[in-house]
Every structure is written in C-alpha cells, then in structure tokens.
Amino acid sequence: MVETRDTRIRKVVIVGGGTAGWMTAAALTRHFRSTPMSITVVESSEIGTIGVGEATIPTIRRFYAQLGMTDAEVMQATQATCKLGIRFTDWGRPGSDFIHPFGLYGQDLGGIGFHHYWMRLHEQGDATPLSAFSLGASLAEAGKFIHPSRNPPSALSVFDWALHLDASLFAQHLRRFAEAGGCERIDAKVRSVDLRPADGFVDSITLEDGRAIEGDLFIDCTGFRGLLIGEAMGSTYEDWGQWLPCDAAFAVQSENAPDEEPAPFTRVTARSAGWQWGIPLRHRAGNGLVFSSQHMTDQQALDELMPNLLGKPITEPRRIGFRPGRRREAWVKNCVSIGLSAGFLEPLESTSIALIENGIERLKSLFPDRNFAAPVIEEFNDQSAREMERTRDFIILHYKLNGRDEPMWKACREGAIPDTLRRKIDLWKARGQFVRYRWEMFHPASWLAIYAGFDALPDSYDPGVDAFAPADLSLALGEMSSAIARTVGDTPTHARFLAALDRSFAAQDPS
Amino acid sequence: MSQTPSASPRPLRKICVVGGGTAGWVAAALMAEHFKGLYELELVESDDIGTIGVGESTVPPFLQLLAKLGVNEQVV
C-alpha cells in the first residue's frame, strides 16, 4: 500500500456543542495537536443542551487525564462530588437497598470466584452481606471517601471512583480547553446539510446566515435529533421499547439537603412506574424521574418526583421524551455520530457520558483518511452496536429481576428479554458463572452486584468450594470483612475529603 | 434462582480419566489439585497403547500450569 497522494483528513466539523460535542472537540484537539488538521464546532447558543448527565462512571477520569487534567482541577471546575457507586432502593422489593460499587468483592481462592465462597458462608448460617466484602460499597454506605491505593496490596483494596458533576460546567471547561488548543467555534444554527450528488457524502453544512461550512469528516453531536446521521444520511433507529418501557423523564434541580453531607453515591429509587435519581453536587443537587408514559401521566410522575427531591426545588421540572435504542449505523460515509445521536439508554447506570468517551476512543483508534475505507466504517459500526447492546442488556437486567407489584414492573419481570441476556441469566442460575462478551462496559463484579442486590442467586455454588473446611472458610472470609471494616473506620468522611480539596484550591488561588 | 444457594443436591461422585498420555495426566493432576480429594479420581491407561507425546514446545501459560501444580520448573 504505497501512498501516492495525501489523503489525510484536513478538516473535522463537529455539529452540536453539548457534552458530546465538546468532549469530542477536546479529545480530538489534543489527539491531533501539532498536526495541520483543523477542528470546528458549530453550536447555537439558542439551542439548549440536555446536560442532565451528571453521574459518571470511573472511565471519565481516564478521559480527562488524557487531556492532562487532574481530578482536583475538574472537580473544582464542575462543582463535583465523589461517587463510589450507585445506591438502589426499593428495586428488589419495596424496602430493599444495596450499592453497586465500582470495585471488586472479596478475594478469589483457588481459581474459584469469591461469590461462591460467600454463598457457602450463607448456607452455613452466616448472613454477612456481600457489601461487607467490598471496600467501595462499604465506604459508600458509611459516607466516606479516600483515593484508592495506587498499588493495591490485594483484591480487597481494589475500588474505583467517578464524579457527580455539572455537565454544563464540564462542557464549558472542555470548550475552554479545545479553544485554547486551536479549535474554532461558530455560534449559529444549521439550516441545511448539503450532500455531494456524486456519492452522497456530506459536502458542507449551510448555516442560517447563509455561510457554508465545508469539511472532510462531520461528527453529529446534535443529540436525539440526529440532524446529520439520521435526517441527512438516513441511518435508521432501532427501537428497544419492547424491552425498556420508560420513554420520558422529568429533570429538576434542587438545593442539597440542608443538614446532610453529600453522599458519595448516586441514588436511584424505584417508583411505581419508573425510578427516581438523586445526584448531589457541591452547589446544588440534580433530581429526576424516569418513567413509562404508558403507565403514568405527567401529573402522576410529578406527584411522585417533587415530594422526594434531595432539597428545595430551584428550577421548574423539565420534561424530556426519549426512545431507548441505537442508530443502526453510527457511521455512514463521512458522518460519524457520537452521543445521543448514536443512541440512548436511560441513565440508570450512568452510561451516557461513558458511551460518548468510548465513541471518541473508537473514532481515534479507527480514524479514517479521505478514502473512508469500508472495513474501518464496518468495524466502528460493529463495535458501537455491540457495546450499546451489552449496555442495554445490563440495564434490562434490573427490570427483569425486580420484585415489585405494580403493572409496569410485573410486565418487565414476566416479559421477553434479548437472547444475549437470556444466556447470561441462564448460566448464572445454573452455575453461578458469567458469560463474557466483547465490548462490555460492565464486568462480572457489576453483574454480581445486581444479581446479589436483587437476591437472584444461583441454585447451587461451585462444588470446588467444598474442598475447604467450613471453619477455615469462616475464618478466611471473616478476616476479609474485618480488614475492610478497619479501613472504613480509618477513612474520613466524604464531606471532609471535599473540605480538604476546597482548602487546597483556596491555597492556590487566594482571590 | 433462590435466595439460599446450597451445595448441588446431585454432586458428582467419581471422575474417570480415560487415557494416560499428556492430556490425561495433566487433566488428572489439575483436578486432583483443584478438588483436593473431593471426588474419587481414577485414570485408566494401557501400557500396550503408545502415546503421541510429540507436543514438546509450549506457550508461556504452561509455566503458570506448573506453578499451580507446585511443580518446580528447574526439575522439569
């Protein structure tokens, strides 16, 4: 393959400047720094962004670390708090409560997963909850926070953390970074997308003031609308409503609870036909209710949401309608979709920003030239589709395992699920093992957290566990949970961690 | 799925390995190590039947296998 002419991408045009647009702009500006490639973001200050994606998963920290940003810098810029996991309330049944942590449970022994030993412990009559073997979950329950050890001495010390952040402030921070790196910003609405008659590639976009913006590669970050990928390129939408009944949300900002320290976890609480989120930031809290409009009117949704906010409301509740699903082809010709234009899943596991990150990583690793080779596009689309499906299956799992009585929940429990998920649940039930697929965002420890949190345990544990004498097992597991309890006892509260962070900012910047 | 998993009500009792070449003895050794006497383990082989035994180059995971079995690689 001899290079005969320069076919490098010369200009990238990103359409839409919400979270997805500015994350993409910042990452590409950094990745292609000191190359001649130019990057332009076209956004309109008249178009609002969704920007309610306030809970993240730990990959966000890797994302901004690649841009050279520190945790402290991003936390200061985005009014962030620390997140060790998600607290699920009333899902398994009303009154049930568990944390899905970012981290591991216990220590595997003799090549057998820890959870088999824990199940055997239960059979012996010891009811220690699984969370007592997870440092991340135990810290979260105690309202504590500390940075994880850089070189964890054992699996017991392994946990990770993410941020609760103000997504609009995050986008602004990334915008400053991208613009400082040479990214051009145009504030305008798009009037039309103009295709080349010969091959149907995007030639340019025409703005409302008549200007035409040309480019080699166009990135659609226009949100649900999919202005380029859907409306112009005709990539259709695969709807997953048959598995995921929720199709709307109300989002509302509130004050934080006056006498409560900010929790180091996201709250998700099951309601009669959906679920409510609660996310503590430094300056306010984010709240919302995701619900099924077939099972609940808007007024009923508001009646369940508004009395249960983390604090006094400070905005009017905003309604957002959505369709769970994905763009069949996330990349068509010279148009790539990233963010909500590529697909949507309800924010139950805080995946929206992570899906943006992975879309950006995929684009970087498969970055095209102006030949737009078909295998590159096919690989991108295959990876995107698989990742969305795996994430979808993990979300559906929560609905499938629920133990509530209301009609929507009953229908979810009894309804069909995708074959890929069926296979996972069946193997878990039969043998307590995890089916692994490529491009999964959630690893076995996360699946274990949900299964155990919903009391959906396998019929029997691994037979190899019986090679250990019951007394030895009690002793070994007792040592694990005591070690975790000691660490939790020695760790300061999340609020103290944040206060120390504030003092370090104040020391740097006396103004 | 149940809330109180137990040992399987129909556990295996005896494992029989048929054939004593490389595969047979590696399988028997690994199971003996993993199950620590949990099952009766028997290997059937015949001195009259030769083994292939030409697989003499290995990949790095072979060293992990030896370590698992507590075999000193110097001795091997």
PDB file of N, CA and C in Angstrom, chain A residues 107-117 431-434 462-465 467-468, chain B residues 30 33-36 68:
ATOM      1  N   GLN A 107     -11.847 -11.853  47.744  1.00  0.00           N
ATOM      2  CA  GLN A 107     -10.688 -12.382  47.045  1.00  0.00           C
ATOM      3  C   GLN A 107     -11.022 -13.759  46.516  1.00  0.00           C
ATOM      4  N   ASP A 108     -10.775 -13.990  45.241  1.00  0.00           N
ATOM      5  CA  ASP A 108     -10.983 -15.326  44.691  1.00  0.00           C
ATOM      6  C   ASP A 108      -9.971 -16.277  45.332  1.00  0.00           C
ATOM      7  N   LEU A 109     -10.370 -17.522  45.536  1.00  0.00           N
ATOM      8  CA  LEU A 109      -9.466 -18.506  46.135  1.00  0.00           C
ATOM      9  C   LEU A 109      -9.429 -19.745  45.247  1.00  0.00           C
ATOM     10  N   GLY A 110      -8.230 -20.227  44.994  1.00  0.00           N
ATOM     11  CA  GLY A 110      -8.092 -21.479  44.257  1.00  0.00           C
ATOM     12  C   GLY A 110      -8.788 -21.466  42.900  1.00  0.00           C
ATOM     13  N   GLY A 111      -8.803 -20.302  42.254  1.00  0.00           N
ATOM     14  CA  GLY A 111      -9.395 -20.223  40.924  1.00  0.00           C
ATOM     15  C   GLY A 111     -10.919 -20.239  40.926  1.00  0.00           C
ATOM     16  N   ILE A 112     -11.525 -20.093  42.094  1.00  0.00           N
ATOM     17  CA  ILE A 112     -12.994 -20.075  42.177  1.00  0.00           C
ATOM     18  C   ILE A 112     -13.425 -18.690  42.628  1.00  0.00           C
ATOM     19  N   GLY A 113     -14.419 -18.157  41.951  1.00  0.00           N
ATOM     20  CA  GLY A 113     -14.869 -16.800  42.242  1.00  0.00           C
ATOM     21  C   GLY A 113     -15.301 -16.644  43.696  1.00  0.00           C
ATOM     22  N   PHE A 114     -15.015 -15.450  44.248  1.00  0.00           N
ATOM     23  CA  PHE A 114     -15.304 -15.205  45.659  1.00  0.00           C
ATOM     24  C   PHE A 114     -16.773 -15.452  46.011  1.00  0.00           C
ATOM     25  N   HIS A 115     -17.658 -15.108  45.081  1.00  0.00           N
ATOM     26  CA  HIS A 115     -19.090 -15.183  45.429  1.00  0.00           C
ATOM     27  C   HIS A 115     -19.537 -16.609  45.763  1.00  0.00           C
ATOM     28  N   HIS A 116     -18.836 -17.609  45.230  1.00  0.00           N
ATOM     29  CA  HIS A 116     -19.195 -18.996  45.578  1.00  0.00           C
ATOM     30  C   HIS A 116     -18.918 -19.268  47.060  1.00  0.00           C
ATOM     31  N   TYR A 117     -17.812 -18.720  47.550  1.00  0.00           N
ATOM     32  CA  TYR A 117     -17.492 -18.900  48.972  1.00  0.00           C
ATOM     33  C   TYR A 117     -18.501 -18.159  49.842  1.00  0.00           C
ATOM     34  N   ARG A 431     -25.123 -22.190  37.231  1.00  0.00           N
ATOM     35  CA  ARG A 431     -23.757 -22.490  37.664  1.00  0.00           C
ATOM     36  C   ARG A 431     -23.050 -21.323  38.324  1.00  0.00           C
ATOM     37  N   GLY A 432     -23.725 -20.195  38.499  1.00  0.00           N
ATOM     38  CA  GLY A 432     -23.082 -19.060  39.164  1.00  0.00           C
ATOM     39  C   GLY A 432     -21.892 -18.507  38.408  1.00  0.00           C
ATOM     40  N   GLN A 433     -21.920 -18.608  37.091  1.00  0.00           N
ATOM     41  CA  GLN A 433     -20.811 -18.094  36.280  1.00  0.00           C
ATOM     42  C   GLN A 433     -21.310 -17.000  35.340  1.00  0.00           C
ATOM     43  N   PHE A 434     -20.360 -16.238  34.803  1.00  0.00           N
ATOM     44  CA  PHE A 434     -20.689 -15.077  33.974  1.00  0.00           C
ATOM     45  C   PHE A 434     -20.335 -15.336  32.518  1.00  0.00           C
ATOM     46  N   ASP A 462     -20.262 -23.349  43.527  1.00  0.00           N
ATOM     47  CA  ASP A 462     -19.235 -24.151  42.870  1.00  0.00           C
ATOM     48  C   ASP A 462     -18.853 -25.350  43.746  1.00  0.00           C
ATOM     49  N   PRO A 463     -18.842 -26.571  43.177  1.00  0.00           N
ATOM     50  CA  PRO A 463     -18.549 -27.741  44.006  1.00  0.00           C
ATOM     51  C   PRO A 463     -17.144 -27.708  44.600  1.00  0.00           C
ATOM     52  N   GLY A 464     -16.224 -27.005  43.945  1.00  0.00           N
ATOM     53  CA  GLY A 464     -14.853 -26.954  44.455  1.00  0.00           C
ATOM     54  C   GLY A 464     -14.752 -26.276  45.811  1.00  0.00           C
ATOM     55  N   VAL A 465     -15.744 -25.449  46.145  1.00  0.00           N
ATOM     56  CA  VAL A 465     -15.749 -24.750  47.428  1.00  0.00           C
ATOM     57  C   VAL A 465     -15.743 -25.742  48.586  1.00  0.00           C
ATOM     58  N   ALA A 467     -14.081 -28.215  49.031  1.00  0.00           N
ATOM     59  CA  ALA A 467     -12.750 -28.696  49.401  1.00  0.00           C
ATOM     60  C   ALA A 467     -12.214 -27.943  50.627  1.00  0.00           C
ATOM     61  N   PHE A 468     -12.862 -26.819  50.970  1.00  0.00           N
ATOM     62  CA  PHE A 468     -12.446 -26.062  52.168  1.00  0.00           C
ATOM     63  C   PHE A 468     -13.303 -26.471  53.357  1.00  0.00           C
TER      64      PHE A 468
ATOM     65  N   LEU B  30      -4.397 -31.712  37.477  1.00  0.00           N
ATOM     66  CA  LEU B  30      -5.087 -30.453  37.770  1.00  0.00           C
ATOM     67  C   LEU B  30      -6.342 -30.688  38.603  1.00  0.00           C
ATOM     68  N   GLU B  33      -5.468 -31.483  42.154  1.00  0.00           N
ATOM     69  CA  GLU B  33      -5.051 -30.288  42.881  1.00  0.00           C
ATOM     70  C   GLU B  33      -6.264 -29.421  43.218  1.00  0.00           C
ATOM     71  N   HIS B  34      -7.139 -29.220  42.218  1.00  0.00           N
ATOM     72  CA  HIS B  34      -8.265 -28.301  42.392  1.00  0.00           C
ATOM     73  C   HIS B  34      -9.286 -28.835  43.395  1.00  0.00           C
ATOM     74  N   PHE B  35      -9.603 -30.108  43.301  1.00  0.00           N
ATOM     75  CA  PHE B  35     -10.700 -30.633  44.136  1.00  0.00           C
ATOM     76  C   PHE B  35     -10.207 -31.210  45.461  1.00  0.00           C
ATOM     77  N   LYS B  36      -8.901 -31.313  45.633  1.00  0.00           N
ATOM     78  CA  LYS B  36      -8.322 -31.709  46.936  1.00  0.00           C
ATOM     79  C   LYS B  36      -9.061 -32.869  47.592  1.00  0.00           C
ATOM     80  N   LYS B  68       0.854 -23.744  39.365  1.00  0.00           N
ATOM     81  CA  LYS B  68      -0.399 -24.112  40.016  1.00  0.00           C
ATOM     82  C   LYS B  68      -0.277 -25.501  40.658  1.00  0.00           C
TER      83      LYS B  68
END
